[in-house]
């Protein structure tokens, strides 16, 4: 099931995000091709774990306001990182979490670019009024395909396959009650319990064929739905979602639906909201980087804009928290936002 590779660099994929927002953008995100057995899926364009670690260390040395911390190790012994911007303990704090599922990597690419932006004039002054935590690539072993089970049926070609599960075949986003796996344990013991976090966005990828109002979505969002979540926490989550929806859906190339999610507290969106009183938002970007089920994998022509969607999400939320505008967000849009549906194929 392996396919031929193309010579597209990560830099080239990121460069796509600078293309003017015109009709080709809508095509790229909304109607960009699914895998379908025809598109090339080349993991060589994606940042490896080692490249990510080197990037974070260089940014840490370069950015005075950034502090890099190792929060634990994966099953296979890879260091897990949090990039911290903690200028004032009295500031509200937001956590961005990426790649609990190792085959959902474009969110990590966007998070790394966001970290770079925090060290430039583009985001000057923002960190004076908001604390930021970024945990990229929580499932480092799955992202590198360094697992104790076969990935022969996965569709991507390149230097590695990427899997949803960690090295021992566990879904980390179902381990937020028992916290058995070293990755989830590190997150809870050295991030969730250690810092006074107000908001969290958990960034994922979903299948490639969901639509809202007849148009393929670029992603979907959802607040905590467990009945055990405090209503004020849920309202804060809805406000966080309002910021994201306004920033992305208004671009002309972003199109968001409401995610259909359950109320299990083993999932971070629900469990973290209940255990820590943190307002949480799930953001599911369209299409995965690799999978054994072909309809979940998205062709690479959408990569640049899905990375851009991640950057837009992170930058818009930190600005809204920093200037206090998140407090006045209108959450009534949630009442009319349609649940995404799976597009029927002929």
Tab-separated table of C-alpha atoms in Angstrom:
chain	number	residue	atom	x	y	z
A	1	UNK	CA	0.000	0.000	0.000
A	2	UNK	CA	3.052	2.268	-0.052
A	3	UNK	CA	2.946	5.055	-2.626
A	4	UNK	CA	5.647	7.025	-4.417
A	5	UNK	CA	7.063	10.103	-2.726
A	6	UNK	CA	7.219	13.650	-4.001
A	7	UNK	CA	9.946	16.158	-3.320
A	8	UNK	CA	8.053	18.676	-1.239
A	9	UNK	CA	9.894	20.199	1.691
A	10	UNK	CA	8.360	21.346	4.948
A	11	UNK	CA	9.539	24.826	4.127
A	12	UNK	CA	7.550	24.612	0.916
A	13	UNK	CA	4.488	23.478	2.788
A	14	UNK	CA	4.809	26.355	5.243
A	15	UNK	CA	5.358	28.755	2.386
A	16	UNK	CA	1.883	27.899	1.116
A	17	UNK	CA	0.485	29.742	4.108
A	18	UNK	CA	1.688	32.999	2.601
A	19	UNK	CA	-0.410	32.583	-0.570
A	20	UNK	CA	-3.087	35.323	-0.897
A	21	UNK	CA	-6.493	34.370	0.437
A	22	UNK	CA	-8.334	33.821	-2.816
A	23	UNK	CA	-10.413	31.092	-4.417
A	24	UNK	CA	-7.473	28.689	-4.503
A	25	UNK	CA	-7.380	28.817	-0.728
A	26	UNK	CA	-10.957	27.590	-0.475
A	27	UNK	CA	-9.997	24.780	-2.826
A	28	UNK	CA	-6.932	23.985	-0.741
A	29	UNK	CA	-8.706	23.607	2.576
A	30	UNK	CA	-12.340	22.970	1.773
A	31	UNK	CA	-12.035	20.819	-1.313
A	32	UNK	CA	-8.405	19.799	-1.227
A	33	UNK	CA	-8.043	16.179	-2.270
A	34	UNK	CA	-8.438	13.236	0.005
A	35	UNK	CA	-5.947	10.437	-0.361
A	36	UNK	CA	-8.150	8.147	-2.420
A	37	UNK	CA	-5.230	5.936	-3.400
A	38	UNK	CA	-4.022	8.590	-5.830
A	39	UNK	CA	-2.511	11.404	-3.785
A	40	UNK	CA	1.043	11.185	-2.464
A	41	UNK	CA	1.466	11.126	1.304
A	42	UNK	CA	5.128	11.714	2.096
A	43	UNK	CA	6.125	11.856	5.739
A	44	UNK	CA	9.608	13.113	4.831
A	45	UNK	CA	8.182	16.654	4.670
A	46	UNK	CA	7.145	16.501	8.329
A	47	UNK	CA	9.339	17.604	11.210
A	48	UNK	CA	10.937	14.653	12.951
A	49	UNK	CA	11.138	14.375	16.718
A	50	UNK	CA	14.866	15.221	16.683
A	51	UNK	CA	14.289	18.220	14.435
A	52	UNK	CA	11.557	19.434	16.765
A	53	UNK	CA	13.788	19.064	19.815
A	54	UNK	CA	16.625	20.947	18.082
A	55	UNK	CA	14.227	23.697	17.016
A	56	UNK	CA	12.884	24.130	20.557
A	57	UNK	CA	16.394	24.310	22.012
A	58	UNK	CA	17.441	26.947	19.464
A	59	UNK	CA	14.345	29.035	20.155
A	60	UNK	CA	14.959	28.701	23.889
A	61	UNK	CA	18.469	30.091	23.438
A	62	UNK	CA	17.206	32.843	21.154
A	63	UNK	CA	14.089	34.008	22.999
A	64	UNK	CA	14.659	35.609	26.441
A	65	UNK	CA	11.008	35.175	27.445
A	66	UNK	CA	10.906	31.456	26.608
A	67	UNK	CA	11.868	28.632	28.929
A	68	UNK	CA	12.064	25.043	27.726
A	69	UNK	CA	11.378	22.254	30.196
A	70	UNK	CA	11.440	18.463	29.942
A	71	UNK	CA	8.285	17.130	31.582
A	72	UNK	CA	9.039	13.416	31.237
A	73	UNK	CA	9.868	10.708	28.766
A	74	UNK	CA	7.901	8.601	26.308
A	75	UNK	CA	7.716	4.809	26.460
A	76	UNK	CA	10.823	4.662	24.241
A	77	UNK	CA	12.689	7.259	26.306
A	78	UNK	CA	12.199	10.405	24.206
A	79	UNK	CA	12.138	13.620	26.200
A	80	UNK	CA	8.756	15.352	26.233
A	81	UNK	CA	8.823	19.150	26.201
A	82	UNK	CA	6.825	22.150	27.274
A	83	UNK	CA	7.716	25.598	25.938
A	84	UNK	CA	6.827	28.167	28.598
A	85	UNK	CA	6.138	31.899	28.442
A	86	UNK	CA	5.361	32.747	32.079
A	87	UNK	CA	5.938	36.487	32.480
A	88	UNK	CA	3.568	36.993	35.419
A	89	UNK	CA	1.936	34.351	37.632
A	90	UNK	CA	-1.103	36.630	37.927
A	91	UNK	CA	-1.724	36.516	34.186
A	92	UNK	CA	-4.314	34.133	32.737
A	93	UNK	CA	-2.640	31.039	31.312
A	94	UNK	CA	-3.419	29.011	28.195
A	95	UNK	CA	-2.064	25.577	27.270
A	96	UNK	CA	-1.789	24.338	23.693
A	97	UNK	CA	-1.468	20.554	23.391
A	98	UNK	CA	-0.602	18.836	20.118
A	99	UNK	CA	-0.132	15.327	18.802
A	100	UNK	CA	-1.630	13.178	21.507
A	101	UNK	CA	-2.193	11.069	18.399
A	102	UNK	CA	1.073	10.607	16.556
A	103	UNK	CA	-0.470	10.602	13.064
A	104	UNK	CA	-1.978	14.093	13.512
A	105	UNK	CA	1.064	16.264	12.914
A	106	UNK	CA	0.138	19.468	11.079
A	107	UNK	CA	-0.982	20.952	14.400
A	108	UNK	CA	2.562	20.449	15.690
A	109	UNK	CA	3.976	22.135	12.584
A	110	UNK	CA	1.714	25.110	13.267
A	111	UNK	CA	2.596	25.193	16.964
A	112	UNK	CA	6.318	25.326	16.164
A	113	UNK	CA	5.752	28.210	13.762
A	114	UNK	CA	3.709	29.952	16.482
A	115	UNK	CA	6.608	29.567	18.909
A	116	UNK	CA	8.870	31.171	16.321
A	117	UNK	CA	6.413	34.069	15.984
A	118	UNK	CA	6.487	34.638	19.733
A	119	UNK	CA	10.158	35.527	19.382
A	120	UNK	CA	9.545	38.178	16.728
A	121	UNK	CA	7.929	41.592	16.509
A	122	UNK	CA	4.833	39.920	15.076
A	123	UNK	CA	3.673	39.047	18.605
A	124	UNK	CA	5.448	41.849	20.481
A	125	UNK	CA	3.954	42.618	23.875
A	126	UNK	CA	1.409	39.799	23.849
A	127	UNK	CA	3.207	37.708	26.465
A	128	UNK	CA	3.165	40.638	28.898
A	129	UNK	CA	-0.497	39.901	29.630
A	130	UNK	CA	-0.934	36.182	29.048
A	131	UNK	CA	1.077	33.120	30.052
A	132	UNK	CA	1.499	30.493	27.344
A	133	UNK	CA	2.371	26.802	27.602
A	134	UNK	CA	2.938	24.699	24.488
A	135	UNK	CA	3.298	20.915	24.692
A	136	UNK	CA	4.128	19.754	21.159
A	137	UNK	CA	4.246	16.143	20.057
A	138	UNK	CA	3.094	14.466	23.269
A	139	UNK	CA	3.055	11.107	21.460
A	140	UNK	CA	6.643	11.280	20.204
A	141	UNK	CA	6.990	7.528	19.658
A	142	UNK	CA	3.827	7.293	17.588
A	143	UNK	CA	4.910	10.335	15.577
A	144	UNK	CA	8.127	8.556	14.666
A	145	UNK	CA	6.525	5.166	14.071
A	146	UNK	CA	8.739	3.710	16.806
A	147	UNK	CA	6.119	1.295	18.099
A	148	UNK	CA	5.825	-2.334	19.137
A	149	UNK	CA	3.193	-3.280	16.558
A	150	UNK	CA	3.000	-3.433	12.777
A	151	UNK	CA	2.321	-0.347	10.654
A	152	UNK	CA	2.428	-2.251	7.350
A	153	UNK	CA	-1.128	-1.209	6.445
A	154	UNK	CA	-0.531	2.518	6.897
A	155	UNK	CA	-0.735	4.474	3.645
A	156	UNK	CA	2.064	7.055	3.835
A	157	UNK	CA	5.458	6.791	2.215
A	158	UNK	CA	8.611	8.614	3.222
A	159	UNK	CA	11.035	8.041	6.038
A	160	UNK	CA	8.462	6.764	8.534
A	161	UNK	CA	4.848	5.928	9.264
A	162	UNK	CA	2.894	7.733	11.968
A	163	UNK	CA	0.363	6.078	14.252
A	164	UNK	CA	-2.497	7.253	16.450
A	165	UNK	CA	-1.265	5.103	19.335
A	166	UNK	CA	1.821	5.276	21.525
A	167	UNK	CA	4.578	2.653	21.440
A	168	UNK	CA	2.545	0.024	23.276
A	169	UNK	CA	-0.655	0.587	21.307
A	170	UNK	CA	-2.502	2.853	23.763
A	171	UNK	CA	-4.614	5.851	22.761
A	172	UNK	CA	-3.262	8.621	25.017
A	173	UNK	CA	-6.504	10.566	24.696
A	174	UNK	CA	-8.306	7.802	26.518
A	175	UNK	CA	-5.920	7.802	29.488
A	176	UNK	CA	-6.851	11.010	31.304
A	177	UNK	CA	-8.421	9.307	34.314
A	178	UNK	CA	-6.054	6.409	35.036
A	179	UNK	CA	-2.959	8.215	33.658
A	180	UNK	CA	-1.099	4.938	33.208
A	181	UNK	CA	1.042	5.803	30.200
A	182	UNK	CA	4.251	7.769	30.844
A	183	UNK	CA	3.223	10.465	28.359
A	184	UNK	CA	-0.124	11.196	30.006
A	185	UNK	CA	1.403	10.864	33.463
A	186	UNK	CA	4.062	13.450	32.562
A	187	UNK	CA	1.430	15.834	31.216
A	188	UNK	CA	-0.700	15.653	34.344
A	189	UNK	CA	2.064	15.627	36.948
A	190	UNK	CA	4.345	18.240	35.396
A	191	UNK	CA	1.972	20.533	33.514
A	192	UNK	CA	-1.673	20.227	34.553
A	193	UNK	CA	-0.965	19.949	38.299
A	194	UNK	CA	2.016	22.294	38.290
A	195	UNK	CA	0.595	25.403	36.636
A	196	UNK	CA	-2.544	27.436	37.244
A	197	UNK	CA	-4.056	26.994	33.788
A	198	UNK	CA	-7.234	28.789	32.748
A	199	UNK	CA	-7.655	27.615	29.155
A	200	UNK	CA	-6.529	24.682	27.036
A	201	UNK	CA	-6.869	23.918	23.339
A	202	UNK	CA	-6.337	20.268	22.478
A	203	UNK	CA	-5.365	20.122	18.801
A	204	UNK	CA	-6.156	17.039	16.727
A	205	UNK	CA	-6.997	15.902	13.202
A	206	UNK	CA	-10.148	14.168	12.018
A	207	UNK	CA	-11.233	12.438	8.819
A	208	UNK	CA	-11.115	14.153	5.444
A	209	UNK	CA	-14.768	13.926	4.363
A	210	UNK	CA	-16.806	15.869	6.943
A	211	UNK	CA	-19.007	18.739	5.816
A	212	UNK	CA	-21.183	21.513	7.199
A	213	UNK	CA	-23.998	23.043	5.166
A	214	UNK	CA	-22.903	21.037	2.147
A	215	UNK	CA	-19.310	22.274	2.163
A	216	UNK	CA	-16.323	20.251	3.332
A	217	UNK	CA	-15.016	21.606	6.619
A	218	UNK	CA	-11.449	22.645	7.376
A	219	UNK	CA	-12.015	21.472	10.943
A	220	UNK	CA	-14.437	21.192	13.835
A	221	UNK	CA	-14.590	22.393	17.428
A	222	UNK	CA	-16.274	21.344	20.667
A	223	UNK	CA	-16.387	22.348	24.349
A	224	UNK	CA	-16.630	19.896	27.305
A	225	UNK	CA	-19.856	17.912	27.149
A	226	UNK	CA	-19.623	15.880	30.344
A	227	UNK	CA	-22.413	16.810	32.790
A	228	UNK	CA	-19.794	16.931	35.552
A	229	UNK	CA	-18.079	20.030	34.154
A	230	UNK	CA	-18.751	23.268	36.030
A	231	UNK	CA	-21.087	25.534	33.993
A	232	UNK	CA	-18.656	28.449	34.309
A	233	UNK	CA	-15.871	26.267	32.937
A	234	UNK	CA	-18.077	25.255	30.008
A	235	UNK	CA	-18.982	28.880	29.343
A	236	UNK	CA	-15.283	29.781	29.295
A	237	UNK	CA	-14.752	26.946	26.834
A	238	UNK	CA	-17.523	28.266	24.626
A	239	UNK	CA	-15.917	31.728	24.691
A	240	UNK	CA	-12.607	30.193	23.658
A	241	UNK	CA	-14.439	28.495	20.811
A	242	UNK	CA	-16.049	31.784	19.796
A	243	UNK	CA	-12.617	33.380	19.396
A	244	UNK	CA	-11.434	30.484	17.230
A	245	UNK	CA	-14.597	30.374	15.136
A	246	UNK	CA	-14.548	34.123	14.462
A	247	UNK	CA	-10.855	34.034	13.539
A	248	UNK	CA	-10.983	30.992	11.262
A	249	UNK	CA	-14.446	30.863	9.753
A	250	UNK	CA	-14.264	34.489	8.624
A	251	UNK	CA	-11.132	34.011	6.516
A	252	UNK	CA	-12.838	32.718	3.405
A	253	UNK	CA	-10.685	29.605	3.451
A	254	UNK	CA	-11.636	28.241	6.862
A	255	UNK	CA	-14.963	26.507	7.378
A	256	UNK	CA	-15.717	24.994	10.782
A	257	UNK	CA	-18.367	22.607	12.000
A	258	UNK	CA	-19.402	21.379	15.423
A	259	UNK	CA	-17.685	18.139	16.379
A	260	UNK	CA	-19.740	15.151	17.485
A	261	UNK	CA	-18.019	14.123	20.705
A	262	UNK	CA	-18.971	12.024	23.709
A	263	UNK	CA	-18.973	12.831	27.403
A	264	UNK	CA	-16.316	10.330	28.582
A	265	UNK	CA	-13.860	11.891	31.025
A	266	UNK	CA	-11.031	9.667	29.832
A	267	UNK	CA	-10.822	12.223	26.986
A	268	UNK	CA	-8.801	15.360	27.753
A	269	UNK	CA	-11.534	17.796	26.662
A	270	UNK	CA	-13.823	16.424	29.368
A	271	UNK	CA	-11.497	14.990	32.006
A	272	UNK	CA	-9.218	18.020	32.310
A	273	UNK	CA	-12.200	20.372	32.504
A	274	UNK	CA	-13.601	18.387	35.440
A	275	UNK	CA	-10.393	17.579	37.313
A	276	UNK	CA	-8.714	20.990	37.103
A	277	UNK	CA	-11.553	23.410	36.352
A	278	UNK	CA	-9.880	24.424	33.073
A	279	UNK	CA	-11.909	25.688	30.119
A	280	UNK	CA	-11.020	23.327	27.291
A	281	UNK	CA	-11.615	23.355	23.556
A	282	UNK	CA	-11.135	20.515	21.118
A	283	UNK	CA	-10.054	21.548	17.617
A	284	UNK	CA	-10.055	18.801	15.008
A	285	UNK	CA	-8.261	19.835	11.800
A	286	UNK	CA	-9.286	18.185	8.526
A	287	UNK	CA	-7.369	15.073	7.469
A	288	UNK	CA	-4.586	13.014	9.030
A	289	UNK	CA	-0.929	12.644	8.086
A	290	UNK	CA	-1.140	8.854	7.981
A	291	UNK	CA	-3.601	6.103	8.809
A	292	UNK	CA	-4.525	2.538	7.935
A	293	UNK	CA	-8.013	3.770	6.945
A	294	UNK	CA	-7.551	5.692	3.701
A	295	UNK	CA	-10.553	8.090	3.991
A	296	UNK	CA	-8.942	9.661	7.068
A	297	UNK	CA	-5.811	10.715	5.169
A	298	UNK	CA	-5.704	14.037	3.326
A	299	UNK	CA	-3.616	14.867	0.270
A	300	UNK	CA	-0.700	17.221	0.836
A	301	UNK	CA	-2.113	20.128	-1.182
A	302	UNK	CA	-3.947	21.226	1.973
A	303	UNK	CA	-0.929	21.089	4.298
A	304	UNK	CA	0.063	24.747	4.139
A	305	UNK	CA	-3.393	26.024	4.936
A	306	UNK	CA	-4.019	23.579	7.736
A	307	UNK	CA	-0.755	24.724	9.295
A	308	UNK	CA	-1.926	28.303	8.814
A	309	UNK	CA	-5.253	27.408	10.464
A	310	UNK	CA	-3.350	26.184	13.511
A	311	UNK	CA	-1.260	29.364	13.689
A	312	UNK	CA	-4.398	31.512	13.309
A	313	UNK	CA	-6.046	29.600	16.156
A	314	UNK	CA	-3.124	29.983	18.548
A	315	UNK	CA	-2.428	33.625	17.776
A	316	UNK	CA	-6.074	34.726	17.933
A	317	UNK	CA	-6.683	33.086	21.299
A	318	UNK	CA	-3.581	34.469	23.017
A	319	UNK	CA	-4.430	37.964	21.750
A	320	UNK	CA	-8.013	37.686	22.977
A	321	UNK	CA	-6.879	36.525	26.410
A	322	UNK	CA	-4.138	39.156	26.592
A	323	UNK	CA	-6.454	42.080	25.800
A	324	UNK	CA	-9.400	40.692	27.764
A	325	UNK	CA	-11.726	40.553	24.757
A	326	UNK	CA	-12.359	36.868	25.401
A	327	UNK	CA	-14.529	37.905	28.357
A	328	UNK	CA	-17.074	39.600	26.095
A	329	UNK	CA	-17.303	36.916	23.427
A	330	UNK	CA	-20.810	36.052	22.240
A	331	UNK	CA	-21.307	32.309	22.630
A	332	UNK	CA	-24.777	32.186	21.095
A	333	UNK	CA	-23.314	30.977	17.780
A	334	UNK	CA	-22.935	27.540	19.378
A	335	UNK	CA	-26.742	27.240	19.408
A	336	UNK	CA	-26.927	27.409	15.617
A	337	UNK	CA	-23.554	25.946	14.591
A	338	UNK	CA	-24.383	22.756	12.731
A	339	UNK	CA	-22.788	19.445	13.609
A	340	UNK	CA	-20.544	18.282	10.817
A	341	UNK	CA	-21.781	15.356	8.768
A	342	UNK	CA	-19.870	12.724	6.833
A	343	UNK	CA	-20.204	13.421	3.118
A	344	UNK	CA	-21.783	10.557	1.230
A	345	UNK	CA	-19.712	9.192	-1.623
A	346	UNK	CA	-21.165	8.072	-4.921
